[in-house]
Coordinates of C-alpha atoms in Angstrom, one line a residue:
M1 CA 9.6 -10.7 6.2
R2 CA 9.5 -11.3 10.1
L3 CA 5.4 -12.7 9.9
A4 CA 4.0 -14.6 11.9
R5 CA 3.0 -18.7 12.0
A6 CA 0.3 -19.9 10.6
V7 CA -2.6 -20.3 10.7
T8 CA -5.3 -23.1 9.7
L9 CA -7.6 -21.8 7.3
K10 CA -10.5 -23.8 5.8
R11 CA -12.0 -23.2 2.2
S12 CA -13.0 -27.0 1.3
P13 CA -12.4 -30.7 2.3
G14 CA -9.0 -31.6 0.7
Q15 CA -7.4 -28.6 1.6
A16 CA -4.2 -29.1 3.4
A17 CA -4.1 -28.0 7.3
G18 CA -1.8 -25.5 8.6
T19 CA -0.3 -24.9 11.8
G20 CA -2.1 -23.8 14.9
P21 CA -1.8 -20.1 16.4
A22 CA 1.3 -19.1 17.4
P23 CA 0.9 -17.1 21.6
A24 CA 1.7 -13.9 19.9
I25 CA -0.8 -14.3 17.6
E26 CA -3.7 -15.3 20.2
R27 CA -2.4 -12.2 21.4
A28 CA -3.5 -10.6 18.0
Q29 CA -6.5 -12.1 18.0
A30 CA -8.0 -11.0 20.8
T31 CA -8.1 -7.5 20.2
A32 CA -11.0 -8.1 18.1
E33 CA -13.1 -10.5 20.0
S34 CA -15.4 -8.3 20.7
A35 CA -16.2 -8.3 17.6
R36 CA -16.4 -12.2 16.3
D37 CA -20.1 -12.2 16.4
G38 CA -20.9 -10.0 13.8
D39 CA -17.7 -11.1 12.2
A40 CA -19.3 -14.2 11.5
A41 CA -22.4 -13.1 10.4
C42 CA -21.0 -11.1 7.4
A43 CA -18.9 -14.1 7.0
A44 CA -22.0 -16.1 6.2
G45 CA -23.6 -12.9 3.3
L46 CA -19.7 -12.8 1.9
G47 CA -21.0 -13.3 -2.2
R48 CA -23.8 -10.7 -1.5
W49 CA -21.8 -8.4 -3.4
R50 CA -22.6 -9.2 -6.8
E51 CA -26.2 -8.6 -5.8
L52 CA -24.9 -5.1 -5.5
P53 CA -23.3 -2.7 -8.2
A54 CA -19.9 -3.2 -9.3
A55 CA -17.8 0.1 -10.6
Q56 CA -14.7 -0.6 -12.8
Q57 CA -14.9 -4.7 -13.7
P58 CA -13.4 -5.9 -16.2
Q59 CA -15.8 -6.6 -19.3
W60 CA -14.6 -10.0 -19.8
P61 CA -15.9 -12.0 -22.3
D62 CA -16.3 -15.2 -21.9
R63 CA -18.0 -15.9 -18.2
G64 CA -17.4 -19.3 -18.9
A65 CA -13.6 -19.1 -18.4
L66 CA -13.5 -16.8 -16.1
A67 CA -15.9 -18.8 -13.5
A68 CA -13.3 -21.7 -14.4
V69 CA -9.8 -19.4 -13.4
T70 CA -11.3 -18.5 -10.5
T71 CA -12.9 -21.7 -8.9
E72 CA -8.9 -22.9 -9.5
L73 CA -7.7 -20.0 -7.9
A74 CA -10.4 -21.1 -4.6
G75 CA -8.3 -24.0 -4.4
M76 CA -4.7 -22.4 -4.6
P77 CA -3.3 -22.4 -1.3
P78 CA -3.4 -18.9 0.8
L79 CA -0.9 -15.5 0.1
V80 CA -1.1 -14.8 3.4
F81 CA -3.2 -16.2 6.7
A82 CA -5.4 -14.7 9.7
G83 CA -2.8 -14.8 12.4
E84 CA -0.6 -12.0 10.1
C85 CA -3.9 -10.0 8.8
D86 CA -4.6 -10.0 12.8
L87 CA -1.5 -9.0 13.3
L88 CA -1.8 -6.2 11.5
T89 CA -4.4 -4.8 12.9
Q90 CA -3.0 -5.0 15.9
R91 CA 0.6 -2.7 15.1
L92 CA -2.5 0.0 13.7
A93 CA -4.2 -0.2 16.3
A94 CA -1.2 1.5 17.9
V95 CA -1.3 4.1 15.0
T96 CA -4.9 5.1 16.4
R97 CA -3.5 5.3 19.8
G98 CA -0.6 7.4 18.2
E99 CA 2.2 5.3 19.2
A100 CA 3.2 4.0 15.6
I101 CA 3.1 5.7 12.2
V102 CA 2.7 3.7 8.8
L103 CA 4.9 3.6 5.7
Q104 CA 3.3 2.2 3.3
G105 CA 4.5 2.1 -0.8
G106 CA 5.6 0.4 -3.9
D107 CA 4.5 0.7 -7.6
C108 CA 1.3 2.4 -8.8
A109 CA 0.5 -0.7 -11.6
E110 CA 2.9 -3.6 -10.7
T111 CA 3.4 -5.6 -14.3
F112 CA 4.0 -9.2 -14.5
A113 CA 7.9 -8.7 -15.5
G114 CA 8.6 -6.8 -13.2
A115 CA 8.2 -10.1 -10.4
T116 CA 11.8 -10.4 -10.4
A117 CA 14.8 -10.7 -7.7
D118 CA 16.5 -7.7 -8.8
S119 CA 13.4 -5.6 -9.7
V120 CA 11.7 -6.4 -5.8
R121 CA 15.1 -6.0 -4.1
A122 CA 15.5 -2.5 -5.1
K123 CA 11.6 -0.9 -4.1
L124 CA 12.5 -2.8 -1.0
Q125 CA 15.3 -1.3 -1.0
T126 CA 13.7 2.1 -0.8
L127 CA 11.2 1.4 1.7
L128 CA 13.3 0.0 4.1
Q129 CA 15.9 3.1 3.6
M130 CA 12.6 4.9 3.9
A131 CA 11.8 3.0 7.4
V132 CA 15.3 3.6 8.6
V133 CA 14.5 7.3 7.7
L134 CA 11.5 7.9 9.6
T135 CA 12.4 5.5 12.5
Y136 CA 15.2 7.1 13.5
G137 CA 13.2 10.6 12.7
A138 CA 10.3 10.1 14.5
S139 CA 11.7 7.9 17.0
V140 CA 8.1 5.3 16.9
P141 CA 7.9 2.4 15.3
V142 CA 6.9 2.1 11.9
I143 CA 4.5 -0.4 10.3
K144 CA 6.2 -1.1 6.4
I145 CA 3.5 -2.1 4.2
G146 CA 4.1 -2.5 0.7
R147 CA 2.2 -2.0 -2.1
M148 CA 4.0 -5.4 -3.5
A149 CA 2.7 -9.3 -4.6
G150 CA -0.8 -8.1 -5.9
Q151 CA -1.4 -4.7 -7.4
F152 CA -1.6 -5.6 -10.6
A153 CA -5.3 -3.7 -10.9
K154 CA -5.8 -0.3 -11.6
P155 CA -9.3 1.6 -12.1
R156 CA -9.2 4.1 -14.5
S157 CA -10.8 7.2 -14.8
R158 CA -12.3 7.1 -18.5
P159 CA -13.2 3.2 -20.0
T160 CA -11.1 3.7 -22.5
E161 CA -8.2 5.3 -24.7
V162 CA -7.4 6.8 -28.1
C163 CA -3.6 7.0 -30.0
G164 CA -4.0 8.9 -33.8
D165 CA -7.4 7.1 -35.3
L166 CA -7.3 4.2 -32.8
E167 CA -9.8 3.5 -29.4
L168 CA -9.2 0.8 -27.2
P169 CA -10.1 0.1 -23.8
A170 CA -8.2 1.7 -20.7
Y171 CA -5.2 -0.2 -19.9
R172 CA -6.6 -2.1 -16.7
G173 CA -3.5 -4.1 -15.2
D174 CA -2.2 -6.7 -16.0
A175 CA -4.5 -9.1 -14.1
V176 CA -6.2 -8.1 -17.1
H177 CA -4.5 -8.0 -20.0
G178 CA -1.9 -6.4 -21.9
L179 CA -0.3 -2.4 -21.8
D180 CA 0.5 -3.4 -26.2
F181 CA -1.7 -0.6 -27.7
T182 CA -3.0 -2.8 -30.4
A183 CA -6.9 -5.1 -30.1
Q184 CA -5.8 -8.0 -28.7
A185 CA -3.1 -7.3 -25.7
R186 CA -6.6 -5.2 -24.2
R187 CA -8.4 -7.5 -25.2
P188 CA -9.4 -8.4 -20.8
D189 CA -8.1 -12.3 -20.8
P190 CA -8.8 -14.2 -16.8
G191 CA -6.5 -16.8 -17.6
R192 CA -4.5 -13.7 -15.9
L193 CA -5.5 -13.8 -12.8
L194 CA -3.3 -16.7 -12.2
R195 CA -0.9 -15.1 -13.5
A196 CA -1.1 -12.1 -10.6
Y197 CA -1.6 -14.6 -8.5
H198 CA 1.3 -16.7 -9.1
C199 CA 3.0 -13.5 -9.4
S200 CA 2.1 -12.2 -6.1
A201 CA 3.5 -15.3 -4.3
V202 CA 6.8 -14.8 -6.2
T203 CA 7.2 -11.6 -4.7
L204 CA 6.0 -12.3 -0.9
N205 CA 8.9 -15.1 -1.6
L206 CA 11.1 -13.2 -2.4
C207 CA 10.2 -10.9 0.7
R208 CA 10.5 -13.3 3.0
A209 CA 14.1 -14.4 1.9
F210 CA 15.5 -10.7 1.9
T211 CA 13.5 -9.3 4.5
T212 CA 14.9 -13.1 6.8
G213 CA 18.2 -13.5 5.4
G214 CA 20.6 -11.0 6.9
Y215 CA 19.5 -8.3 3.9
A216 CA 17.6 -5.8 6.6
D217 CA 19.4 -6.0 9.1
L218 CA 20.3 -2.9 10.3
Q219 CA 24.2 -3.1 10.3
Q220 CA 23.0 -3.2 6.2
V221 CA 22.3 0.3 6.2
H222 CA 25.5 1.8 4.4
A223 CA 25.2 -1.2 1.7
W224 CA 22.0 -0.6 1.0
N225 CA 22.9 3.4 -0.4
Q226 CA 26.7 2.5 -1.9
D227 CA 25.5 2.6 -5.4
F228 CA 24.4 6.2 -5.4
V229 CA 25.6 7.6 -2.9
A230 CA 28.3 10.2 -4.1
D231 CA 26.2 11.8 -6.8
S232 CA 22.7 11.8 -4.9
P233 CA 22.2 14.8 -2.3
A234 CA 19.0 12.5 -0.6
G235 CA 21.8 10.0 -1.3
Q236 CA 24.9 11.5 0.5
R237 CA 22.2 13.3 3.7
Y238 CA 21.2 9.2 4.4
E239 CA 24.8 8.1 4.5
R240 CA 25.1 10.7 6.9
L241 CA 22.2 9.1 9.2
A242 CA 23.6 5.7 8.4
G243 CA 26.6 6.6 10.6
E244 CA 25.2 8.1 13.3
I245 CA 22.8 4.4 13.2
D246 CA 26.0 2.6 13.3
R247 CA 27.5 4.2 15.9
A248 CA 24.3 3.5 17.8
L249 CA 24.4 -0.4 17.1
S250 CA 28.4 0.2 18.1
F251 CA 27.0 1.1 21.6
M252 CA 24.3 -1.7 22.0
R253 CA 26.5 -4.5 21.2
A254 CA 29.4 -3.0 23.5
C255 CA 26.8 -2.9 26.2
G256 CA 25.6 -6.6 25.1
A257 CA 22.7 -5.9 23.1
Y258 CA 21.2 -6.5 20.4
P259 CA 18.4 -7.6 19.9
S260 CA 16.8 -9.5 16.3
E261 CA 14.3 -7.0 16.0
L262 CA 17.7 -5.5 14.6
R263 CA 18.1 -8.3 12.0
S264 CA 14.7 -8.3 10.6
V265 CA 12.0 -6.8 9.3
E266 CA 8.2 -7.3 9.6
L267 CA 6.4 -6.4 5.9
Y268 CA 3.3 -7.2 5.1
S269 CA 1.7 -6.4 1.1
S270 CA -1.4 -4.7 0.1
H271 CA -3.1 -4.1 -3.2
E272 CA -6.5 -1.8 -4.3
A273 CA -9.4 -4.3 -3.9
L274 CA -10.7 -3.6 -7.3
L275 CA -11.5 -7.2 -9.2
L276 CA -13.8 -8.7 -7.5
D277 CA -13.8 -12.3 -8.4
Y278 CA -10.1 -12.6 -7.9
E279 CA -11.0 -11.4 -4.0
Q280 CA -14.3 -13.5 -3.6
A281 CA -11.9 -16.0 -5.2
L282 CA -9.1 -16.3 -2.5
A283 CA -11.3 -15.7 0.3
R284 CA -10.5 -18.4 3.3
V285 CA -12.6 -19.0 6.6
D286 CA -10.3 -19.7 9.9
P287 CA -11.7 -22.4 11.5
A288 CA -10.9 -21.1 14.8
T289 CA -13.1 -17.9 15.0
G290 CA -15.5 -18.9 11.8
R291 CA -13.8 -15.3 10.4
T292 CA -13.4 -14.2 7.0
Y293 CA -10.1 -13.1 5.5
D294 CA -9.4 -12.1 2.0
T295 CA -6.2 -14.1 1.6
S296 CA -4.9 -12.1 -1.4
A297 CA -3.2 -9.4 0.7
H298 CA -2.3 -9.0 4.5
F299 CA -4.4 -5.5 4.1
L300 CA -6.6 -3.9 0.9
W301 CA -7.9 -1.0 0.7
I302 CA -11.0 0.9 -2.1
G303 CA -10.6 3.7 -3.9
E304 CA -11.6 7.0 -4.5
R305 CA -13.7 5.5 -7.4
T306 CA -14.9 2.3 -5.9
R307 CA -16.6 3.7 -2.3
D308 CA -19.5 3.8 -2.3
I309 CA -21.4 3.3 0.4
G310 CA -24.2 1.0 -2.0
G311 CA -21.5 -0.7 -3.7
A312 CA -20.1 -3.9 -4.0
H313 CA -16.3 -2.6 -2.8
V314 CA -18.0 -1.5 0.3
G315 CA -20.3 -4.6 0.2
F316 CA -17.0 -7.3 -0.2
T317 CA -14.8 -5.0 2.1
A318 CA -17.2 -4.7 4.9
A319 CA -17.5 -8.7 5.3
I320 CA -13.3 -9.2 6.1
S321 CA -11.8 -9.4 9.0
N322 CA -8.7 -7.8 7.6
P323 CA -7.1 -4.4 7.9
V324 CA -9.0 -2.7 5.3
G325 CA -7.8 1.3 3.9
V326 CA -10.8 3.6 1.8
K327 CA -9.7 6.3 0.2
I328 CA -10.7 9.8 1.2
G329 CA -11.1 12.6 -1.9
P330 CA -12.4 16.3 -2.8
G331 CA -15.5 15.0 -3.5
T332 CA -15.9 13.5 0.3
T333 CA -19.2 14.9 2.5
P334 CA -18.2 14.6 7.0
A335 CA -21.6 13.1 7.0
G336 CA -20.8 10.2 4.4
L337 CA -17.5 9.6 5.8
V338 CA -19.4 8.6 9.4
D339 CA -22.0 6.5 7.6
L340 CA -19.3 4.5 5.9
I341 CA -16.9 4.7 8.5
G342 CA -19.8 2.8 10.1
A343 CA -20.0 0.2 7.4
L344 CA -17.0 -1.1 7.6
N345 CA -15.7 -0.7 11.0
P346 CA -19.3 -0.9 12.8
H347 CA -18.1 -2.6 16.2
R348 CA -15.1 0.2 16.1
V349 CA -12.2 -2.4 16.4
A350 CA -9.2 -0.1 16.7
G351 CA -6.3 -1.2 13.6
R352 CA -9.6 -2.4 11.7
L353 CA -10.0 0.6 9.4
T354 CA -7.4 3.4 7.8
L355 CA -8.4 6.6 6.0
I356 CA -6.0 7.2 3.1
T357 CA -6.7 11.0 2.2
R358 CA -5.6 12.7 -1.7
M359 CA -7.1 16.0 -1.4
G360 CA -4.3 17.5 -3.4
A361 CA -2.0 20.6 -2.7
R362 CA -3.8 23.1 -3.0
R363 CA -7.5 21.5 -1.0
I364 CA -6.3 19.8 1.9
R365 CA -6.0 22.4 4.5
E366 CA -9.3 23.5 3.6
L367 CA -11.0 19.9 3.0
L368 CA -9.9 17.7 5.7
P369 CA -10.5 19.6 8.7
P370 CA -14.1 19.3 8.7
L371 CA -13.4 15.4 8.2
V372 CA -10.9 15.1 10.7
R373 CA -13.3 16.9 13.5
A374 CA -16.9 14.8 12.1
V375 CA -15.0 11.5 12.7
T376 CA -13.2 12.3 15.6
A377 CA -16.9 13.6 17.3
E378 CA -18.7 9.5 16.1
G379 CA -15.4 8.2 18.3
T380 CA -14.3 5.0 16.0
P381 CA -10.0 4.6 16.2
V382 CA -9.1 5.2 13.1
A383 CA -5.4 5.7 11.6
W384 CA -5.7 8.5 9.3
V385 CA -2.9 8.1 6.0
C386 CA -1.9 10.7 4.2
D387 CA -1.3 9.8 0.0
P388 CA 0.0 12.8 -1.3
M389 CA 0.0 11.7 -5.1
H390 CA -3.2 11.1 -6.5
G391 CA -4.7 14.4 -5.9
N392 CA -1.7 16.0 -7.6
T393 CA -1.2 14.9 -11.1
L394 CA -1.0 16.8 -14.6
Q395 CA 0.2 16.8 -18.1
A396 CA 3.3 17.6 -18.5
P397 CA 3.5 19.6 -22.5
S398 CA 5.5 16.2 -24.0
G399 CA 1.5 15.0 -23.5
H400 CA 3.7 12.8 -20.1
K401 CA 1.2 12.4 -17.0
T402 CA 3.4 13.9 -14.4
R403 CA 3.9 15.0 -10.6
R404 CA 5.9 18.1 -9.3
F405 CA 7.6 16.8 -6.3
D406 CA 6.8 20.0 -4.2
D407 CA 3.2 19.9 -4.6
V408 CA 3.6 16.3 -3.1
L409 CA 5.6 17.6 -0.5
D410 CA 3.2 20.2 0.2
E411 CA 0.0 17.9 0.6
M412 CA 2.2 16.5 2.6
H413 CA 2.9 19.5 4.9
G414 CA -0.9 20.6 4.8
F415 CA -1.9 17.0 6.0
F416 CA 0.2 17.6 9.3
E417 CA -0.9 21.7 9.9
V418 CA -4.5 19.8 9.9
H419 CA -3.4 17.4 12.4
S420 CA -1.4 19.2 14.6
Q421 CA -4.3 22.5 14.3
L422 CA -7.5 18.9 15.6
R423 CA -4.4 17.9 18.3
T424 CA -4.9 14.2 16.0
H425 CA -2.4 12.0 14.9
P426 CA -0.9 12.7 10.9
G427 CA -0.3 7.6 11.2
G428 CA 2.0 8.0 8.2
I429 CA 2.3 8.1 4.1
H430 CA 1.1 6.0 1.3
I431 CA 3.0 6.5 -1.9
E432 CA 4.5 5.3 -5.3
F433 CA 7.4 4.3 -6.1
T434 CA 9.9 2.6 -7.4
G435 CA 13.3 1.5 -6.3
D436 CA 15.1 2.9 -10.2
N437 CA 16.5 6.4 -10.9
V438 CA 13.1 7.0 -13.0
T439 CA 12.5 10.2 -14.8
E440 CA 8.8 10.1 -13.5
C441 CA 7.9 13.1 -11.2
V442 CA 9.7 17.2 -11.5
G443 CA 11.7 18.4 -8.9
G444 CA 13.4 16.9 -6.2
S445 CA 17.3 17.4 -4.9
Y446 CA 18.7 16.0 -8.3
Q447 CA 16.3 18.2 -10.7
I448 CA 14.3 16.3 -13.0
D449 CA 12.5 18.7 -15.4
H450 CA 9.2 18.6 -18.4
A451 CA 12.1 18.2 -20.6
D452 CA 13.6 15.4 -18.7
L453 CA 10.4 13.4 -18.3
H454 CA 11.5 10.6 -22.0
R455 CA 14.2 10.0 -20.5
R456 CA 13.3 7.2 -18.3
Y457 CA 9.7 7.1 -18.1
E458 CA 8.8 3.3 -17.7
T459 CA 5.8 3.2 -15.7
A460 CA 2.9 1.3 -16.6
C461 CA 0.1 3.6 -15.2
D462 CA 0.4 7.1 -12.9
P463 CA 4.2 8.4 -12.5
R464 CA 6.2 7.6 -9.3
L465 CA 8.6 9.1 -7.0
N466 CA 12.1 7.3 -7.6
R467 CA 14.2 6.1 -5.2
R468 CA 16.2 10.0 -4.6
Q469 CA 13.1 11.5 -4.2
A470 CA 11.2 8.4 -2.1
L471 CA 15.0 9.3 0.3
D472 CA 13.7 13.9 -0.1
L473 CA 10.1 12.8 0.7
A474 CA 10.8 11.1 4.2
F475 CA 13.6 13.2 5.1
T476 CA 10.6 16.3 4.7
V477 CA 8.1 13.7 6.8
A478 CA 10.5 12.5 9.5
E479 CA 11.5 16.3 9.9
S480 CA 7.5 16.6 10.3
Y481 CA 7.3 14.5 13.5
R482 CA 10.1 16.0 15.4
S483 CA 8.7 19.7 14.7
P484 CA 6.0 20.1 18.3
R485 CA 3.4 19.8 17.2

């Protein structure tokens, strides 16, 4: 993970100092200079979200224990730094100008058990493979953001779930309680917030090691594929592309050029800013600017269920200086979206706000155009990213929650069609995938049908694309960027 140097962050008088900002970070911070005064005012009111209605929060049984945990978290080192967040804002500003695209993906819900070297490497490998396909196919920089190192909490449509005669609280992620369907496991435990912090730190360290230790070198494109190329159409297609990249690299080396950018990767972390007590505890003030950052991740997003403009999640997110996203579902109105943009990016900072659409394959061509027109007319630069998964969930005859791969592709095609018609930039994709060959979504080049779902249905929450399906999607997206628009 080729990340920016650390910037000193202030939390308490006893906290150790970091190093000063590098020149690249100073340039990144300069992109938001015009918003500094407003951001400082926001920092002073960061805790005002507590005065607002907060949806999707656990019913912690012991508020004293929660207070003790958040106090401990408030003294912990930051997981990310202000300069890194500003650099990502600068990268996302290029997306708003049509000069780059976003690849954001990872687990639906991370688990504590999944914070292992093998699991993290498999997800990272899939993300890198997809990024190679997109970069080579679209011929623009790809900003890589993992749904990793913090995605330990999930919103739910219903507060409870039923199994047989037993009704218990719905699973809200390992940061809240356990997955086992027992009363004891489903009891919210604030001590799990500390474990979420430590698992996030472990995952970030692993990502840094993999992406700076030679694993992300483009010369490894064949090695990333050896374990599944023989029996996978997606793998065979990827191997052909890897051969083309090899020839290009050989030409560059013959010319005496092999820049460092080809040997490491800029990777950013993200998760849904759902558990506000946790996010508040990891908020830090950058003394160089007086601006406040949520140091739990580089990029935070607000979900479809928590984007109420008068709610606590919007209130909290408006007060931090990280680049942020918001999920935009079928119920979004043009006027409501314009108001939301004004609340989250009042100073119109390019790269600050990403709109992540999740309309469903059957409705995106109808519902997205008026939103794009309204945002374009309003004038604030935003990055448009498509989440083609959350609007296409269904229940299989077996009772498994699943998604049809064809529906995922169809929503992606609709997203590109709308932006082509309106002459706006389709800024990228946001997907749920795993590096394992699970059987959770049906379809893809290596056909999975409903009868296969039980074979490796391993998700803790929503169905994810497996590695082959993720690569299939990457090739389709790359072709969409290549097509004349």
